[in-house]
Amino acid sequence: MNNKDLMLQHPLAKYLRQERMPHIWCEGCGNGILLNSFLEALDELQLDLDNIVVISGIGCIGRAAGYVNVDSFHTTHGRAIPFATGVKLANPQLKVVVISGDGDLFAIGGNHFIHAARRNVDIKVICANNFNYGMTGGQYGPTTPLEAWTTTTPYGNIEHPFNLVHLAAASGAVYAARWTTLQVRRLKASIKKALQKEGFSLIEVISPCPEIYDRYNKLGTAVEVMKWFKLVSEVHKAYDPAKAVITKNRIIIGEFVDIEKPSYGRLLREMTAQVKEDLEGENTK
Amino acid sequence: MTPQKLWRKPLDAEKIGLPKAEIHVITDLCKGCDFCIEFCPKKVLEKSNKLNKRGAYPPKVVDEDNCALCSFCTAICPEFAVFTIEKERREGSESGEKQ
Ligand SMILES: Cc1ncc(C[n+]2csc(CCOP(=O)(O)OP(=O)(O)O)c2C)c(N)n1
Ligand code: SF4
Ligand SMILES: [Mg+2]
């Protein structure tokens, strides 16, 4: 069978905009694995695709919005979360997923992240954390580890990185998990869980960036980086997110937060209905 | 190698056959990251020496019969370039060995 026909037989074919394949991501980049896990989760849940919206910001991973065969939008840098908030509040039946990068979500978009989490807006944020700005050539960002080499930290990074799951937990997220691109089964399970839960969720995906970050930091080939993930990943259940370190020798992964809390949208609708009822009552008096 | 002698024939071998995999590699989508080759628990894939359109060496299937249909290759492939499908089940066999 030729390549084109085979592509259509791939179990995830209908979830991809085939005319855009192959995607732009480098050989061994984790972004493709993240997208694969997300699409497998959609497939297993058999959700109505008309009710799924994917929103990205700018960055290599931001291209995901253009590859998924559902309604999607590629926003300006840092603005995926406010855009997603608008979509969700305007049409509450939609499942709204933000797929974006560590730089997009936590540098320029950092304030949106903490406030959407605090308000418990019912959106699912999947962050490809490759520890740098891949798309623009490897500048340091808010998740770059201390001492790491990037084009803007030529003597090593002297800033302390955010711990994303801790930040999500402290800001009010109802679900926060971290996996690497090696734990594809668990990542998929997490995405499925978040999609079925009400409230703000963060799934952090530690992801290889073989062409830029990993190469500058001499981490080896993509296979070697994946083997490193395998070697140092420690799976924990309900671990204290404050202690969920990412170092050369330890990457703490698992689900850190899984709680229930009414979402912003639900409270807003309830209040609007109540106020309307009260006003109508007054008018008929 | 597991000594063959340690294997006893499963009691229901007559009734239940093993699933048989068909592995497809979409060669021209592959960028040559080797994740599928490296992380297949059954070592069913190997790097081929045939350059594809993109200038990469895609994997080739060397031991399809040994595939356990875990589909880890399908899930780990960043390019959507490999997938497995389950073929009709194999006949249960007297010896319990691979056919
Ligand atoms: C307003 C604005 N500022 C800066 C940029 C340049 N820029 C493009 S992508 C990017 C960072 C992307 O990093 P990340 O979100 O981690 O994505 P990655 O490329 O690593 O997947 C920056 C700073 C931009 N496009 N728009
Ligand atoms: S630069 Fe890094 S993040 Fe961007 S596509 Fe390449 S490997 Fe992926
Ligand atoms: Mg990044």
Tab-separated table of C-alpha atoms and ligand atoms in Angstrom:
chain	number	residue	atom	x	y	z
A	1	MET	CA	0.000	0.000	0.000
A	2	ASN	CA	1.330	3.481	-0.714
A	3	ASN	CA	2.075	6.021	2.003
A	4	LYS	CA	-1.015	8.178	1.365
A	5	ASP	CA	-3.427	5.249	1.679
A	6	LEU	CA	-1.640	3.981	4.756
A	7	MET	CA	-1.928	7.391	6.410
A	8	LEU	CA	-5.696	7.174	6.114
A	9	GLN	CA	-5.634	3.804	7.842
A	10	HIS	CA	-3.804	5.113	10.898
A	11	PRO	CA	-6.159	4.733	13.891
A	12	LEU	CA	-5.917	8.482	14.585
A	13	ALA	CA	-6.233	9.596	10.957
A	14	LYS	CA	-9.599	11.252	11.375
A	15	TYR	CA	-8.326	13.451	14.213
A	16	LEU	CA	-5.530	14.968	12.132
A	17	ARG	CA	-5.576	17.455	9.293
A	18	GLN	CA	-3.784	15.055	7.006
A	19	GLU	CA	-2.950	17.672	4.406
A	20	ARG	CA	-0.682	19.320	7.016
A	21	MET	CA	1.277	16.170	7.763
A	22	PRO	CA	4.173	15.738	8.248
A	23	HIS	CA	4.245	18.389	10.967
A	24	ILE	CA	7.091	20.900	11.351
A	25	TRP	CA	8.509	19.494	14.600
A	26	CYS	CA	12.106	18.279	14.599
A	27	GLU	CA	13.154	14.656	14.624
A	28	GLY	CA	12.604	13.260	18.123
A	29	CYS	CA	10.716	16.324	19.394
A	30	GLY	CA	8.288	15.436	22.181
A	31	ASN	CA	5.524	17.619	20.784
A	32	GLY	CA	4.400	14.857	18.415
A	33	ILE	CA	4.124	12.401	21.307
A	34	LEU	CA	2.046	14.871	23.321
A	35	LEU	CA	-0.301	15.356	20.362
A	36	ASN	CA	-0.481	11.604	19.828
A	37	SER	CA	-1.485	11.018	23.472
A	38	PHE	CA	-4.095	13.758	23.312
A	39	LEU	CA	-5.660	12.310	20.174
A	40	GLU	CA	-5.636	8.803	21.641
A	41	ALA	CA	-7.460	10.190	24.679
A	42	LEU	CA	-10.086	11.796	22.431
A	43	ASP	CA	-10.463	8.545	20.541
A	44	GLU	CA	-10.911	6.445	23.666
A	45	LEU	CA	-13.476	8.809	25.161
A	46	GLN	CA	-15.413	8.883	21.877
A	47	LEU	CA	-16.430	12.478	22.545
A	48	ASP	CA	-18.446	14.400	19.996
A	49	LEU	CA	-15.688	16.171	18.073
A	50	ASP	CA	-17.988	19.114	17.411
A	51	ASN	CA	-17.756	19.858	21.128
A	52	ILE	CA	-13.953	19.918	21.361
A	53	VAL	CA	-11.971	23.110	20.895
A	54	VAL	CA	-8.173	23.263	20.933
A	55	ILE	CA	-6.415	26.572	21.525
A	56	SER	CA	-2.686	27.253	21.357
A	57	GLY	CA	-0.359	30.170	21.847
A	58	ILE	CA	2.852	30.832	19.931
A	59	GLY	CA	5.788	28.445	19.947
A	60	CYS	CA	6.698	25.132	18.335
A	61	ILE	CA	3.999	23.309	20.307
A	62	GLY	CA	1.544	26.064	19.355
A	63	ARG	CA	1.344	24.457	15.936
A	64	ALA	CA	-0.779	21.725	17.528
A	65	ALA	CA	-3.888	23.853	17.032
A	66	GLY	CA	-3.339	23.691	13.287
A	67	TYR	CA	-2.929	19.920	13.198
A	68	VAL	CA	-5.995	18.756	15.126
A	69	ASN	CA	-9.064	18.150	13.034
A	70	VAL	CA	-11.440	19.953	15.408
A	71	ASP	CA	-12.320	23.608	15.841
A	72	SER	CA	-9.135	25.299	16.935
A	73	PHE	CA	-7.420	28.644	17.222
A	74	HIS	CA	-3.778	29.678	17.281
A	75	THR	CA	-3.769	32.838	19.396
A	76	THR	CA	-1.105	35.499	19.833
A	77	HIS	CA	1.764	34.797	22.198
A	78	GLY	CA	0.636	34.194	25.759
A	79	ARG	CA	-3.058	34.629	25.121
A	80	ALA	CA	-4.285	31.063	24.757
A	81	ILE	CA	-5.845	31.015	28.241
A	82	PRO	CA	-7.872	34.261	27.983
A	83	PHE	CA	-9.083	33.182	24.548
A	84	ALA	CA	-10.032	29.762	25.913
A	85	THR	CA	-11.802	31.402	28.859
A	86	GLY	CA	-13.956	33.376	26.441
A	87	VAL	CA	-14.793	30.306	24.383
A	88	LYS	CA	-15.762	28.304	27.463
A	89	LEU	CA	-17.925	31.016	29.012
A	90	ALA	CA	-19.692	31.778	25.734
A	91	ASN	CA	-20.463	28.132	25.056
A	92	PRO	CA	-20.342	26.077	28.254
A	93	GLN	CA	-21.064	22.749	26.556
A	94	LEU	CA	-17.672	22.815	24.802
A	95	LYS	CA	-14.647	21.002	26.143
A	96	VAL	CA	-11.894	23.572	25.838
A	97	VAL	CA	-8.281	22.426	25.723
A	98	VAL	CA	-5.209	24.662	25.698
A	99	ILE	CA	-2.090	23.030	24.280
A	100	SER	CA	0.888	25.350	24.622
A	101	GLY	CA	4.476	25.799	25.725
A	102	ASP	CA	6.269	26.615	28.956
A	103	GLY	CA	7.295	30.022	27.607
A	104	ASP	CA	3.902	30.898	26.224
A	105	LEU	CA	1.944	29.833	29.309
A	106	PHE	CA	4.295	30.844	32.103
A	107	ALA	CA	6.355	33.811	30.870
A	108	ILE	CA	4.268	36.192	28.770
A	109	GLY	CA	1.064	34.322	29.715
A	110	GLY	CA	1.889	33.661	33.368
A	111	ASN	CA	-0.641	36.023	34.865
A	112	HIS	CA	-3.461	34.532	32.807
A	113	PHE	CA	-2.505	31.098	34.063
A	114	ILE	CA	-2.623	31.876	37.776
A	115	HIS	CA	-5.891	33.796	37.542
A	116	ALA	CA	-7.680	31.236	35.391
A	117	ALA	CA	-6.606	28.618	37.932
A	118	ARG	CA	-7.723	30.808	40.839
A	119	ARG	CA	-11.132	31.352	39.237
A	120	ASN	CA	-11.317	27.668	38.375
A	121	VAL	CA	-12.244	28.271	34.762
A	122	ASP	CA	-13.190	24.916	33.272
A	123	ILE	CA	-10.366	24.585	30.756
A	124	LYS	CA	-7.704	21.894	30.376
A	125	VAL	CA	-4.164	23.141	29.954
A	126	ILE	CA	-1.606	20.736	28.507
A	127	CYS	CA	1.872	22.256	28.666
A	128	ALA	CA	4.817	20.957	26.663
A	129	ASN	CA	7.694	21.803	28.972
A	130	ASN	CA	10.958	21.637	27.012
A	131	PHE	CA	12.696	24.054	29.412
A	132	ASN	CA	13.206	26.769	26.791
A	133	TYR	CA	11.804	28.819	23.915
A	134	GLY	CA	12.356	26.266	21.175
A	135	MET	CA	10.812	28.153	18.307
A	136	THR	CA	12.924	31.274	18.597
A	137	GLY	CA	16.214	29.431	18.870
A	138	GLY	CA	16.562	28.445	22.500
A	139	GLN	CA	16.297	31.404	24.876
A	140	TYR	CA	15.888	30.700	28.587
A	141	GLY	CA	12.429	30.913	30.090
A	142	PRO	CA	10.610	30.482	33.400
A	143	THR	CA	11.133	26.710	33.499
A	144	THR	CA	14.804	26.653	32.492
A	145	PRO	CA	16.715	24.803	35.230
A	146	LEU	CA	19.385	26.572	37.238
A	147	GLU	CA	22.787	26.471	35.503
A	148	ALA	CA	21.377	25.335	32.155
A	149	TRP	CA	22.947	26.700	28.986
A	150	THR	CA	20.676	28.620	26.621
A	151	THR	CA	21.402	31.295	24.030
A	152	THR	CA	20.497	33.978	26.588
A	153	THR	CA	22.255	32.334	29.526
A	154	PRO	CA	25.681	31.802	27.944
A	155	TYR	CA	27.353	31.439	31.344
A	156	GLY	CA	24.594	29.250	32.774
A	157	ASN	CA	21.148	30.172	34.100
A	158	ILE	CA	21.149	32.016	37.431
A	159	GLU	CA	17.334	32.151	37.773
A	160	HIS	CA	15.307	29.582	39.677
A	161	PRO	CA	12.626	27.871	37.603
A	162	PHE	CA	8.930	27.639	38.363
A	163	ASN	CA	7.634	24.326	39.595
A	164	LEU	CA	4.552	24.225	37.375
A	165	VAL	CA	2.498	21.679	39.298
A	166	HIS	CA	3.147	23.543	42.545
A	167	LEU	CA	2.169	26.811	40.894
A	168	ALA	CA	-1.042	25.223	39.595
A	169	ALA	CA	-1.857	23.741	43.000
A	170	ALA	CA	-1.219	27.004	44.853
A	171	SER	CA	-3.255	28.967	42.323
A	172	GLY	CA	-6.329	26.772	42.742
A	173	ALA	CA	-6.316	24.132	39.987
A	174	VAL	CA	-8.564	21.127	40.657
A	175	TYR	CA	-6.235	18.812	38.774
A	176	ALA	CA	-2.465	18.923	38.297
A	177	ALA	CA	-0.292	16.154	36.910
A	178	ARG	CA	3.165	15.796	35.451
A	179	TRP	CA	4.481	13.122	33.097
A	180	THR	CA	7.329	12.846	30.671
A	181	THR	CA	6.807	11.919	27.023
A	182	LEU	CA	7.898	8.400	27.880
A	183	GLN	CA	4.846	7.635	30.078
A	184	VAL	CA	2.410	7.806	27.174
A	185	ARG	CA	-0.177	5.527	28.778
A	186	ARG	CA	-0.321	7.497	31.995
A	187	LEU	CA	-0.305	10.765	30.105
A	188	LYS	CA	-3.286	9.611	28.064
A	189	ALA	CA	-5.107	8.494	31.209
A	190	SER	CA	-4.468	11.915	32.769
A	191	ILE	CA	-5.800	13.741	29.721
A	192	LYS	CA	-8.910	11.558	29.774
A	193	LYS	CA	-9.422	12.271	33.451
A	194	ALA	CA	-9.021	16.024	33.021
A	195	LEU	CA	-11.432	16.038	30.080
A	196	GLN	CA	-14.088	14.387	32.222
A	197	LYS	CA	-13.559	16.620	35.232
A	198	GLU	CA	-15.030	20.051	35.873
A	199	GLY	CA	-12.524	22.799	36.553
A	200	PHE	CA	-9.081	24.126	35.760
A	201	SER	CA	-6.570	21.386	35.037
A	202	LEU	CA	-2.867	21.423	34.256
A	203	ILE	CA	-1.027	18.516	32.712
A	204	GLU	CA	2.677	19.219	32.411
A	205	VAL	CA	4.513	17.115	29.864
A	206	ILE	CA	8.303	17.083	30.164
A	207	SER	CA	9.356	16.932	26.582
A	208	PRO	CA	12.590	16.462	24.625
A	209	CYS	CA	13.802	19.355	22.457
A	210	PRO	CA	16.611	17.489	20.735
A	211	GLU	CA	17.558	20.160	18.229
A	212	ILE	CA	17.876	23.086	20.617
A	213	TYR	CA	17.762	22.717	24.396
A	214	ASP	CA	18.975	19.124	24.597
A	215	ARG	CA	21.760	19.726	22.098
A	216	TYR	CA	23.022	22.902	23.788
A	217	ASN	CA	22.999	21.130	27.119
A	218	LYS	CA	24.689	18.021	25.729
A	219	LEU	CA	21.886	15.722	26.812
A	220	GLY	CA	22.417	13.409	23.839
A	221	THR	CA	20.043	12.113	21.195
A	222	ALA	CA	16.281	12.079	21.658
A	223	VAL	CA	16.480	8.364	22.489
A	224	GLU	CA	19.085	9.122	25.155
A	225	VAL	CA	16.893	11.862	26.623
A	226	MET	CA	13.949	9.449	26.730
A	227	LYS	CA	16.169	6.873	28.442
A	228	TRP	CA	17.171	9.531	30.948
A	229	PHE	CA	13.452	10.155	31.620
A	230	LYS	CA	13.049	6.441	32.193
A	231	LEU	CA	15.981	6.283	34.557
A	232	VAL	CA	15.147	9.265	36.768
A	233	SER	CA	11.327	9.423	36.715
A	234	GLU	CA	9.722	8.590	40.039
A	235	VAL	CA	5.993	7.979	39.974
A	236	HIS	CA	4.173	9.070	43.111
A	237	LYS	CA	0.554	9.305	44.121
A	238	ALA	CA	-0.788	12.471	45.754
A	239	TYR	CA	2.774	13.687	46.376
A	240	ASP	CA	3.302	17.165	47.820
A	241	PRO	CA	3.608	19.317	44.677
A	242	ALA	CA	5.973	21.664	46.542
A	243	LYS	CA	8.464	18.818	46.647
A	244	ALA	CA	7.977	17.712	43.033
A	245	VAL	CA	11.507	18.423	41.886
A	246	ILE	CA	12.984	18.218	38.417
A	247	THR	CA	16.731	17.668	38.614
A	248	LYS	CA	19.306	15.698	36.665
A	249	ASN	CA	18.823	12.765	39.022
A	250	ARG	CA	15.136	12.955	39.862
A	251	ILE	CA	11.971	13.873	38.030
A	252	ILE	CA	8.949	13.484	40.277
A	253	ILE	CA	5.898	12.605	38.201
A	254	GLY	CA	2.307	11.655	38.907
A	255	GLU	CA	-0.961	13.287	39.893
A	256	PHE	CA	-0.459	15.999	42.492
A	257	VAL	CA	-3.907	17.552	42.754
A	258	ASP	CA	-7.267	15.910	42.140
A	259	ILE	CA	-10.042	17.737	43.974
A	260	GLU	CA	-13.595	18.939	43.312
A	261	LYS	CA	-14.665	22.561	43.326
A	262	PRO	CA	-17.427	24.384	41.378
A	263	SER	CA	-16.104	26.066	38.266
A	264	TYR	CA	-16.282	29.768	37.507
A	265	GLY	CA	-18.707	29.143	34.645
A	266	ARG	CA	-21.112	27.172	36.816
A	267	LEU	CA	-21.130	29.813	39.575
A	268	LEU	CA	-21.577	32.565	37.008
A	269	ARG	CA	-24.564	30.820	35.395
A	270	GLU	CA	-26.157	30.060	38.754
A	271	MET	CA	-25.765	33.632	39.879
A	272	THR	CA	-27.070	35.053	36.606
A	273	ALA	CA	-30.136	32.802	36.801
A	274	GLN	CA	-30.757	33.779	40.414
A	275	VAL	CA	-30.417	37.504	39.783
A	276	LYS	CA	-32.723	37.236	36.762
A	277	GLU	CA	-35.318	35.400	38.808
A	278	ASP	CA	-35.133	37.953	41.617
A	279	LEU	CA	-35.481	40.857	39.205
A	280	GLU	CA	-38.447	39.265	37.447
A	281	GLY	CA	-40.064	38.641	40.834
A	282	GLU	CA	-39.676	42.314	41.707
A	283	ASN	CA	-41.146	43.417	38.391
A	284	THR	CA	-44.331	41.379	38.842
A	285	LYS	CA	-44.901	42.641	42.381
B	1	MET	CA	16.073	-17.477	25.287
B	2	THR	CA	13.522	-19.096	27.542
B	3	PRO	CA	14.111	-22.859	27.582
B	4	GLN	CA	11.267	-24.394	25.581
B	5	LYS	CA	10.783	-27.086	28.206
B	6	LEU	CA	9.487	-24.617	30.745
B	7	TRP	CA	6.458	-24.012	28.599
B	8	ARG	CA	3.505	-26.210	29.201
B	9	LYS	CA	0.645	-26.138	26.788
B	10	PRO	CA	-2.162	-23.899	28.078
B	11	LEU	CA	-5.318	-25.921	28.808
B	12	ASP	CA	-7.396	-23.774	26.469
B	13	ALA	CA	-4.857	-23.648	23.649
B	14	GLU	CA	-7.238	-25.501	21.336
B	15	LYS	CA	-9.934	-22.893	21.750
B	16	ILE	CA	-8.010	-19.683	22.083
B	17	GLY	CA	-5.405	-18.608	19.559
B	18	LEU	CA	-2.935	-15.788	20.010
B	19	PRO	CA	-3.702	-12.469	18.361
B	20	LYS	CA	-1.659	-11.855	15.275
B	21	ALA	CA	-0.296	-8.421	14.581
B	22	GLU	CA	0.114	-6.552	11.368
B	23	ILE	CA	2.560	-3.653	11.733
B	24	HIS	CA	2.517	-0.806	9.253
B	25	VAL	CA	5.249	1.770	8.850
B	26	ILE	CA	4.383	4.861	6.843
B	27	THR	CA	7.947	5.193	5.677
B	28	ASP	CA	7.837	8.683	4.211
B	29	LEU	CA	6.418	10.238	7.410
B	30	CYS	CA	9.298	8.921	9.523
B	31	LYS	CA	11.995	11.358	10.657
B	32	GLY	CA	14.189	8.646	12.130
B	33	CYS	CA	13.940	9.320	15.883
B	34	ASP	CA	14.126	5.558	16.612
B	35	PHE	CA	11.717	5.677	19.585
B	36	CYS	CA	9.681	2.740	18.258
B	37	ILE	CA	12.804	0.646	17.683
B	38	GLU	CA	14.234	1.467	21.109
B	39	PHE	CA	11.102	1.144	23.228
B	40	CYS	CA	9.326	-1.833	21.644
B	41	PRO	CA	9.298	-4.354	24.495
B	42	LYS	CA	9.555	-7.239	22.022
B	43	LYS	CA	12.238	-5.731	19.780
B	44	VAL	CA	10.124	-6.265	16.719
B	45	LEU	CA	11.537	-3.327	14.769
B	46	GLU	CA	14.972	-2.503	13.435
B	47	LYS	CA	16.439	0.464	11.619
B	48	SER	CA	16.309	-0.111	7.876
B	49	ASN	CA	19.021	0.968	5.486
B	50	LYS	CA	16.585	2.444	3.001
B	51	LEU	CA	16.643	6.220	2.925
B	52	ASN	CA	13.144	7.751	2.697
B	53	LYS	CA	11.917	10.929	1.017
B	54	ARG	CA	12.798	12.966	4.101
B	55	GLY	CA	16.379	11.716	4.319
B	56	ALA	CA	15.736	9.446	7.301
B	57	TYR	CA	16.094	5.704	7.794
B	58	PRO	CA	12.679	4.432	8.891
B	59	PRO	CA	12.251	1.252	10.912
B	60	LYS	CA	11.550	-2.077	9.294
B	61	VAL	CA	9.581	-4.936	10.795
B	62	VAL	CA	11.856	-7.865	11.522
B	63	ASP	CA	9.775	-10.052	13.820
B	64	GLU	CA	6.080	-9.414	13.312
B	65	ASP	CA	5.116	-12.760	14.839
B	66	ASN	CA	6.623	-11.705	18.129
B	67	CYS	CA	4.519	-8.532	18.353
B	68	ALA	CA	2.361	-8.537	21.482
B	69	LEU	CA	0.041	-5.883	20.055
B	70	CYS	CA	0.763	-3.550	22.946
B	71	SER	CA	0.848	-0.735	20.355
B	72	PHE	CA	3.457	1.173	22.302
B	73	CYS	CA	5.125	2.048	18.976
B	74	THR	CA	1.878	3.609	17.773
B	75	ALA	CA	1.581	5.651	20.970
B	76	ILE	CA	5.201	6.793	21.200
B	77	CYS	CA	5.641	7.758	17.529
B	78	PRO	CA	5.762	11.572	17.258
B	79	GLU	CA	5.049	11.352	13.523
B	80	PHE	CA	1.965	9.095	13.409
B	81	ALA	CA	4.118	6.933	11.149
B	82	VAL	CA	3.626	3.478	12.638
B	83	PHE	CA	0.562	1.535	13.730
B	84	THR	CA	-0.462	-2.000	14.484
B	85	ILE	CA	-3.653	-3.777	13.623
B	86	GLU	CA	-4.913	-7.056	14.937
B	87	LYS	CA	-5.266	-9.675	12.235
B	88	GLU	CA	-7.522	-12.700	12.538
B	89	ARG	CA	-6.488	-14.844	15.464
B	90	ARG	CA	-3.991	-17.602	14.897
B	91	GLU	CA	-5.209	-21.177	15.176
B	92	GLY	CA	-4.459	-22.642	18.587
B	93	SER	CA	-1.484	-24.886	18.032
B	94	GLU	CA	-0.529	-28.254	19.455
B	95	SER	CA	2.975	-27.282	20.504
B	96	GLY	CA	2.097	-23.785	21.687
B	97	GLU	CA	5.034	-22.554	19.649
B	98	LYS	CA	4.982	-19.711	17.222
B	99	GLN	CA	3.747	-20.606	13.792
C	1	LIG	C1	4.388	39.224	21.657
C	1	LIG	C2	5.477	38.265	21.230
C	1	LIG	N1	6.657	38.267	21.866
C	1	LIG	C3	7.614	37.413	21.498
C	1	LIG	C4	7.422	36.543	20.473
C	1	LIG	C5	8.529	35.594	20.056
C	1	LIG	N2	8.297	34.227	20.456
C	1	LIG	C6	7.784	33.324	19.592
C	1	LIG	S1	7.652	31.782	20.246
C	1	LIG	C7	8.299	32.323	21.724
C	1	LIG	C8	8.523	31.391	22.869
C	1	LIG	C9	7.952	30.036	22.732
C	1	LIG	O1	8.344	29.231	23.776
C	1	LIG	P1	7.411	28.061	24.303
C	1	LIG	O2	6.067	28.576	24.609
C	1	LIG	O3	8.131	27.379	25.406
C	1	LIG	O4	7.244	27.110	23.026
C	1	LIG	P2	8.287	26.120	22.329
C	1	LIG	O5	8.737	26.799	21.078
C	1	LIG	O6	9.395	25.857	23.278
C	1	LIG	O7	7.458	24.906	22.026
C	1	LIG	C10	8.600	33.677	21.672
C	1	LIG	C11	9.206	34.440	22.782
C	1	LIG	C12	6.161	36.548	19.830
C	1	LIG	N3	5.883	35.697	18.837
C	1	LIG	N4	5.213	37.420	20.209
C	2	SF4	S1	13.055	23.368	18.303
C	2	SF4	FE1	12.734	21.929	19.987
C	2	SF4	S2	10.556	22.163	20.541
C	2	SF4	FE2	10.840	23.130	18.518
C	2	SF4	S3	10.257	21.487	17.066
C	2	SF4	FE3	12.498	21.400	17.366
C	2	SF4	S4	12.828	19.892	18.993
C	2	SF4	FE4	10.656	20.514	19.042
C	3	MG	MG	9.219	25.661	25.380
